[in-house]
mmCIF file of C-alpha atoms and ligand atoms in Angstrom:
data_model
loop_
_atom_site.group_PDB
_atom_site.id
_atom_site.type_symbol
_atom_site.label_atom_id
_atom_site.label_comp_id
_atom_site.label_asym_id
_atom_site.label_seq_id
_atom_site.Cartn_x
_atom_site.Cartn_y
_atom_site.Cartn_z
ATOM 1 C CA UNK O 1 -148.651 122.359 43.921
ATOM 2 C CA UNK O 2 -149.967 125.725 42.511
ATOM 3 C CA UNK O 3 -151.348 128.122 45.079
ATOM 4 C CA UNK O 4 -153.219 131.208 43.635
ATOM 5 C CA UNK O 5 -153.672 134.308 45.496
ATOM 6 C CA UNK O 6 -156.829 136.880 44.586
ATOM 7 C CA UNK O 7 -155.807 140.367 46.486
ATOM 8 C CA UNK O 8 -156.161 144.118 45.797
ATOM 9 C CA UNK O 9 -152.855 143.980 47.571
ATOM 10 C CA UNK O 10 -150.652 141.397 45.218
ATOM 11 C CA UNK O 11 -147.298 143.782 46.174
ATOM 12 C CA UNK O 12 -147.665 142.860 49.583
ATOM 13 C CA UNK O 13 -147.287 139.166 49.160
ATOM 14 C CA UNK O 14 -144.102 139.363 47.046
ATOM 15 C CA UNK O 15 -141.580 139.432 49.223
ATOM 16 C CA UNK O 16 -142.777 136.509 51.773
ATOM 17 C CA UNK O 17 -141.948 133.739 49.016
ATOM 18 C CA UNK O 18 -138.859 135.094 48.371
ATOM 19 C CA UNK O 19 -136.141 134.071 50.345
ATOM 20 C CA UNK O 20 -135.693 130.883 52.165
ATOM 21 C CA UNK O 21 -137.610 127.802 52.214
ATOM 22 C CA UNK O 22 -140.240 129.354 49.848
ATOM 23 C CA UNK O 23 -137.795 130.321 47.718
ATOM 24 C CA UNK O 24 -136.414 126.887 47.271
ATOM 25 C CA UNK O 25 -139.924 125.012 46.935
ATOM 26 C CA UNK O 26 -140.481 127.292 43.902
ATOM 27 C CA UNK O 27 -137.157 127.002 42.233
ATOM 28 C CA UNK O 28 -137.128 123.140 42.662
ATOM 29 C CA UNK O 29 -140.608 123.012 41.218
ATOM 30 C CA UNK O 30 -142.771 121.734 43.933
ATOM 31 C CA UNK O 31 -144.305 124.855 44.078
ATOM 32 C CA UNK O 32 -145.788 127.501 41.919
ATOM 33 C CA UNK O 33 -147.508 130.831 43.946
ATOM 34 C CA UNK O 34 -149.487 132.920 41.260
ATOM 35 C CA UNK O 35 -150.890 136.486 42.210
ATOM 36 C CA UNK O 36 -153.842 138.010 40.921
ATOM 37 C CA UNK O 37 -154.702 141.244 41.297
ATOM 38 C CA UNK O 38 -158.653 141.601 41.884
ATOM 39 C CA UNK O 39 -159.321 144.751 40.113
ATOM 40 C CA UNK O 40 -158.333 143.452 36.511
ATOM 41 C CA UNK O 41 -161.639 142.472 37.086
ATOM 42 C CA UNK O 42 -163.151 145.430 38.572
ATOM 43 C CA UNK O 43 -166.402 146.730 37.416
ATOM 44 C CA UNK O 44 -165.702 149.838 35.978
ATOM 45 C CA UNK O 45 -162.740 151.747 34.669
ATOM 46 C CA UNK O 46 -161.899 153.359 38.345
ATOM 47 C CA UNK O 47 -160.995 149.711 39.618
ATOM 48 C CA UNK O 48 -163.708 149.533 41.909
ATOM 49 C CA UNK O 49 -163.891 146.199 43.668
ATOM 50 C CA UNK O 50 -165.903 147.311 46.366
ATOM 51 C CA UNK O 51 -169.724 148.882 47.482
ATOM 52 C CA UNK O 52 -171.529 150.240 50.592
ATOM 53 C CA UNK O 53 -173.520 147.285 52.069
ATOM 54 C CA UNK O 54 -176.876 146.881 52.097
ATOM 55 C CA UNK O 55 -178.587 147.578 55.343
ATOM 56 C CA UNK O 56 -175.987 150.532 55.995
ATOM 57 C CA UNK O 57 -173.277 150.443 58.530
ATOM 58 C CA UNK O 58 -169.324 151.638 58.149
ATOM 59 C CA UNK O 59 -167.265 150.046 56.219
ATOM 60 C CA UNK O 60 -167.295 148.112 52.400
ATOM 61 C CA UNK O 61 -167.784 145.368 51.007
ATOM 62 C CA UNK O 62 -166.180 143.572 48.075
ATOM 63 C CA UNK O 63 -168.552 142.916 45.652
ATOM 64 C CA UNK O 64 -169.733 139.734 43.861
ATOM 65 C CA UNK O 65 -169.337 140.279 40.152
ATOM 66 C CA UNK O 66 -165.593 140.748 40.404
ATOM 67 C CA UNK O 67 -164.874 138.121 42.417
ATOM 68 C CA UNK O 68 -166.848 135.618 40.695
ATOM 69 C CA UNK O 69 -165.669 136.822 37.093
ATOM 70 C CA UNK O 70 -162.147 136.456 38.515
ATOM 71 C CA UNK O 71 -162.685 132.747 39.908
ATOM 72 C CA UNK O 72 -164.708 131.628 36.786
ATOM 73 C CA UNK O 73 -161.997 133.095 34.652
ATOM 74 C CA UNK O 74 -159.645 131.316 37.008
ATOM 75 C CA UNK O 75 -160.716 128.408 36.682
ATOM 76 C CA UNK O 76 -161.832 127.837 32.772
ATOM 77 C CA UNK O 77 -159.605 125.267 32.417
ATOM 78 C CA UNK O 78 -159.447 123.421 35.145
ATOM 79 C CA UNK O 79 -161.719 123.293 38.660
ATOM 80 C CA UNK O 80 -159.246 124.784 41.917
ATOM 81 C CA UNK O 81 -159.067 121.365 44.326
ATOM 82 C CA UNK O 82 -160.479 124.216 47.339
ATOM 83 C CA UNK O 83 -161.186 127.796 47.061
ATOM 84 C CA UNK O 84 -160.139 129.642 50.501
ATOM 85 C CA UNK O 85 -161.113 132.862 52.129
ATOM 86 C CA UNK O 86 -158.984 134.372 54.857
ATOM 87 C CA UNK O 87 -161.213 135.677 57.234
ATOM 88 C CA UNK O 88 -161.421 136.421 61.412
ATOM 89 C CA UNK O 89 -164.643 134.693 61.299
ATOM 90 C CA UNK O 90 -163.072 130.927 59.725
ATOM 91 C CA UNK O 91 -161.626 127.836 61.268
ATOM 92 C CA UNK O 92 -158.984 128.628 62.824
ATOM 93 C CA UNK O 93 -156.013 127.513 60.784
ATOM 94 C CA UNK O 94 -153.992 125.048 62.494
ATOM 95 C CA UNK O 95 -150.822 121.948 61.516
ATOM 96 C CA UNK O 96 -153.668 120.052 60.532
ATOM 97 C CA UNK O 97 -154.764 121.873 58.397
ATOM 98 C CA UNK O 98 -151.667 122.489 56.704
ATOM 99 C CA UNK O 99 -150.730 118.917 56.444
ATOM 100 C CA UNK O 100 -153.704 118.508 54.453
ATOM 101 C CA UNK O 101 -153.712 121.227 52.059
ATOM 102 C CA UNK O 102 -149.875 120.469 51.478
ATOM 103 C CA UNK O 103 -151.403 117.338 49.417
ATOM 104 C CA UNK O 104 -153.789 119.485 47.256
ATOM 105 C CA UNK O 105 -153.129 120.229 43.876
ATOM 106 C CA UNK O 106 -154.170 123.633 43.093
ATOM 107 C CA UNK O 107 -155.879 126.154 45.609
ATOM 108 C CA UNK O 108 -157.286 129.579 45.599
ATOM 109 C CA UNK O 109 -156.728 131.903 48.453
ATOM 110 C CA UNK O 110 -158.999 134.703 48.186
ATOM 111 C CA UNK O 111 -158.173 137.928 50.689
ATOM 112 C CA UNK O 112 -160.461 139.877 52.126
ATOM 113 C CA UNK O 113 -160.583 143.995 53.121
ATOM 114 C CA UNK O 114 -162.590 146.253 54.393
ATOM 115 C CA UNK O 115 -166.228 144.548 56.148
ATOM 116 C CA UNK O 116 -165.371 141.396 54.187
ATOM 117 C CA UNK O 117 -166.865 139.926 50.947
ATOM 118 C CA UNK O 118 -170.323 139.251 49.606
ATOM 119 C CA UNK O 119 -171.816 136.477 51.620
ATOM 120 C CA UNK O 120 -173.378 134.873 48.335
ATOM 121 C CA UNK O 121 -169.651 134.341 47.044
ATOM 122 C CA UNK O 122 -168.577 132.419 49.936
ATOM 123 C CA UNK O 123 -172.282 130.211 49.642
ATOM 124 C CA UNK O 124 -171.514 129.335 45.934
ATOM 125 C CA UNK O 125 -167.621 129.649 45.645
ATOM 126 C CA UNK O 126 -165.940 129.348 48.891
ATOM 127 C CA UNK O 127 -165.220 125.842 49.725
ATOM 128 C CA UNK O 128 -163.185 126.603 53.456
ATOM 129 C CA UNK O 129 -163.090 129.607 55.553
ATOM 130 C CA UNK O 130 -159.716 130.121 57.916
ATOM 131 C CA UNK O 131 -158.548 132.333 60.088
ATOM 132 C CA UNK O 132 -155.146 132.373 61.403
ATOM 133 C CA UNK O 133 -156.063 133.608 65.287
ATOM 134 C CA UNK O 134 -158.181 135.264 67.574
ATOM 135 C CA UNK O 135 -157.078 138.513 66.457
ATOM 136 C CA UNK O 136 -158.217 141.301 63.613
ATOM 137 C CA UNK O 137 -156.078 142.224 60.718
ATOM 138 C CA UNK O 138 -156.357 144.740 58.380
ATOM 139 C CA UNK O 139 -157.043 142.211 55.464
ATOM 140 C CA UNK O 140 -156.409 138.647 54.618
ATOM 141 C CA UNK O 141 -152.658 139.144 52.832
ATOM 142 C CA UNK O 142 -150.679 138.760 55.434
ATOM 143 C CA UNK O 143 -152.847 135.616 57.018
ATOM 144 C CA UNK O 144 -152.360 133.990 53.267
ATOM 145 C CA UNK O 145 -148.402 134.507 53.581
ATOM 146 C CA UNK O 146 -148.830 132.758 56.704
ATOM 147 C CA UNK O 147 -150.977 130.034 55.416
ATOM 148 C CA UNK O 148 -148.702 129.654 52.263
ATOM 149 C CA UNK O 149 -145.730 128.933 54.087
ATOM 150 C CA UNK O 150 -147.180 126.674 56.571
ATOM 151 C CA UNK O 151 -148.321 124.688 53.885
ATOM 152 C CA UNK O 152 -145.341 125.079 51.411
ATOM 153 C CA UNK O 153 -142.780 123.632 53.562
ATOM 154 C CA UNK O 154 -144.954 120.272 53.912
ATOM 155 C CA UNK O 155 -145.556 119.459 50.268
ATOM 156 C CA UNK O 156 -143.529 116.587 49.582
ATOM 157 C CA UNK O 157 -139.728 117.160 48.872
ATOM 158 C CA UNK O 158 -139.630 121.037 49.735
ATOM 159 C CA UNK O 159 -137.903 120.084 53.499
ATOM 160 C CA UNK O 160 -134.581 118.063 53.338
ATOM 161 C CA UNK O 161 -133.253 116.052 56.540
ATOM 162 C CA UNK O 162 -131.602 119.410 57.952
ATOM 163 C CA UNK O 163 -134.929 121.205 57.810
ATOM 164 C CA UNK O 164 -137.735 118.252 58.599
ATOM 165 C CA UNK O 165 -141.000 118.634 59.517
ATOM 166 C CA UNK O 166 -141.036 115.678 61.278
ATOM 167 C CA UNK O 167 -139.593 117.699 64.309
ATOM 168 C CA UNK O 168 -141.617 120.597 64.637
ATOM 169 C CA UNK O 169 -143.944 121.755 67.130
ATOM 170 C CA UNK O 170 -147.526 120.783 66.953
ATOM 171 C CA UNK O 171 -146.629 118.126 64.352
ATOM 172 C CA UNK O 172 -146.925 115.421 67.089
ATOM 173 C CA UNK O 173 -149.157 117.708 69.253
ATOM 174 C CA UNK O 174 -146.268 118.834 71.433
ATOM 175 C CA UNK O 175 -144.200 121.997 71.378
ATOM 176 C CA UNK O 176 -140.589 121.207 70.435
ATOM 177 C CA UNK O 177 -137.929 120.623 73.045
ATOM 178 C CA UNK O 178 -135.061 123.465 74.193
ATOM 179 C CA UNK O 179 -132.342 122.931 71.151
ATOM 180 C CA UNK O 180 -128.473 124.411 71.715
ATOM 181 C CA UNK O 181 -125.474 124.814 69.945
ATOM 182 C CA UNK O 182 -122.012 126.321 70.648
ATOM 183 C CA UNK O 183 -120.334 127.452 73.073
ATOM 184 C CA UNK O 184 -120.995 124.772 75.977
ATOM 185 C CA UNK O 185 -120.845 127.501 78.444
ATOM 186 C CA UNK O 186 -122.767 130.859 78.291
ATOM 187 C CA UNK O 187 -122.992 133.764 80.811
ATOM 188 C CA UNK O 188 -122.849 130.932 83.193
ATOM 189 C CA UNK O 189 -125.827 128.880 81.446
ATOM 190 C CA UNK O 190 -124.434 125.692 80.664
ATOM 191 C CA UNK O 191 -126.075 123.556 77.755
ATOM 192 C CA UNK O 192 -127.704 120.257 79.680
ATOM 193 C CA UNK O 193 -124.863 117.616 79.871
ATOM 194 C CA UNK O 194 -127.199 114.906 78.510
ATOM 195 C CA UNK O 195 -126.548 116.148 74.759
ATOM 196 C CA UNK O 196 -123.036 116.244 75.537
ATOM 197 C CA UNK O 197 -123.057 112.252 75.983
ATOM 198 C CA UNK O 198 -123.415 111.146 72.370
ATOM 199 C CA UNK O 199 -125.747 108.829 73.677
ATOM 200 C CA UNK O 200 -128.612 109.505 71.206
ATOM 201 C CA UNK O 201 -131.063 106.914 73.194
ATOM 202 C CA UNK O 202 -130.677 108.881 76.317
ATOM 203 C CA UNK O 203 -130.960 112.222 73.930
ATOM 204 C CA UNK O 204 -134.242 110.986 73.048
ATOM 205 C CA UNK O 205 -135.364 110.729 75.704
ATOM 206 C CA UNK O 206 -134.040 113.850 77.483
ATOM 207 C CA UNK O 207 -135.878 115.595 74.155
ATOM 208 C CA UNK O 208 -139.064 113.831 74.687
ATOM 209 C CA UNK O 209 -139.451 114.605 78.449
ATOM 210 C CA UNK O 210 -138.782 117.827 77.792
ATOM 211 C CA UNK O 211 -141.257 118.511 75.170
ATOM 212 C CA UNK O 212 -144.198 116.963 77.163
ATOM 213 C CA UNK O 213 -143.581 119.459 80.186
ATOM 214 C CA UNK O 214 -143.018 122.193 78.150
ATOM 215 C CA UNK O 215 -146.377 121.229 76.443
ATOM 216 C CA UNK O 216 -148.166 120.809 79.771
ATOM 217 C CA UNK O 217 -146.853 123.957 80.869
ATOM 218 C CA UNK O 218 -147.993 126.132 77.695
ATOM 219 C CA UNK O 219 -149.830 124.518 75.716
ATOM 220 C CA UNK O 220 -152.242 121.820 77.496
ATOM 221 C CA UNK O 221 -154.976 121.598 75.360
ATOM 222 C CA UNK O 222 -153.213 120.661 72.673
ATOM 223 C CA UNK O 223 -152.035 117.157 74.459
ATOM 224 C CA UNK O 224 -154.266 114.089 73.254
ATOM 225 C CA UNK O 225 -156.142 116.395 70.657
HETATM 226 CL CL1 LIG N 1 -157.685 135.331 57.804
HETATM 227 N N1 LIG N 1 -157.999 137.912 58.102
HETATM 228 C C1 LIG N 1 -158.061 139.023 58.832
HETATM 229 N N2 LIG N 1 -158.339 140.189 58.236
HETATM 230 N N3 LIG N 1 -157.848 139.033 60.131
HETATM 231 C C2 LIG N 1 -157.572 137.868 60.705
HETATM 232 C C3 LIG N 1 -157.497 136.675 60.002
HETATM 233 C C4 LIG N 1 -157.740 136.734 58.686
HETATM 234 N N4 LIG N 1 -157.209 135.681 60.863
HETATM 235 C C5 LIG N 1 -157.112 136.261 62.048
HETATM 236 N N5 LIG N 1 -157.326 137.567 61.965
#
């Protein structure tokens, strides 16, 4: 999978893919992350990306000839299977989701600053709109890391037995159980005898139970979405 990136902030999305699981999907070859920087296509020689919006009010907007000279250039070759923008205003991004885009074959992320971007490049460009939470952040970089690795770790033969999604939370729409490891006893806290029995039906169980009430407790509404 190829995931491109359009940002006036490429330096702050270098370090997230580089250690880790992301670090292993790329080296392996499952995944490619490519970042553009959105001022090589800027409309003049001062970089500038970005204009005062019509109808006044604080705050800029990022303009529609170098975003759509960027995608076109982009994507000369060969169409992008979805073109994304991050934004506080999208679907909110959720396992779904990532499962889904995990089976893509090349996206575009596009980030956002300032007031956003020109509404007439998300009506002819923008094919999905996420955001990652109910929450503002100062631009879209940090939401595509997010998205990125959600995703990355799902594309087929990035996650091993050790590390398998099939476990996670939200995956089966139920947080993950309590896990433990050594020593048996802590500060009094003793790890629940059941996963000391070796008895990996009664584990299973013990696991199970304890990820419904922990969902019910949390996270009821996302039980039976
Ligand atoms: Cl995608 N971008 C920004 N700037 N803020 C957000 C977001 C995205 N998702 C939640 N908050």
């Amino acid at each position: 999978m190829i995931i491109e990136i359009l940002t006036v902030l490429p330096e702050l999305l270098t370090s997230p893919f580089e250690h880790s699981i992301m670090k292993r999907a790329q080296s392996k070859g499952h995944l490619t992350i490519k970042l553009h920087q959105l001022r090589d296509w800027a409309i003049n020689k001062h970089g500038q990306v970005d204009d005062y919006q019509y109808g006044g009010g604080a705050g800029m907007v990022i303009m529609c000839e170098p975003l759509a000279n960027a995608i076109d250039d982009l994507q000369k070759e060969e169409k992008f299977d979805e073109i994304i923008f991050v934004t506080p205003d999208g679907k909110r991004f959720d396992q779904k989701d990532a499962n889904s885009l995990s089976l893509k074959n090349r996206i575009l992320i596009i980030c956002g600053h300032y007031k956003g971007i020109d509404q007439r490049i998300r009506d002819l460009y923008v094919t999905q709109e996420i955001s990652i939470g109910d929450y503002v952040l100062s631009g879209g970089e940090l939401a595509a890391a997010i998205i990125v690795d959600a995703v990355g770790r799902l594309i087929p033969g990035v996650l091993n037995d050790e590390t398998s999604a099939l476990t996670d939370s939200f995956q089966d729409n139920l947080l993950a159980p309590p896990v433990y490891s050594r020593p048996v006893i802590f500060r009094d806290l003793e790890v629940p005898p059941v996963l000391l029995t070796g008895d990996p039906k009664k584990v299973e169980e013990w696991r199970s139970t304890q990820a419904i009430a922990r969902t019910k407790e949390r996270r009821p509404d996302i039980m039976g979405e």
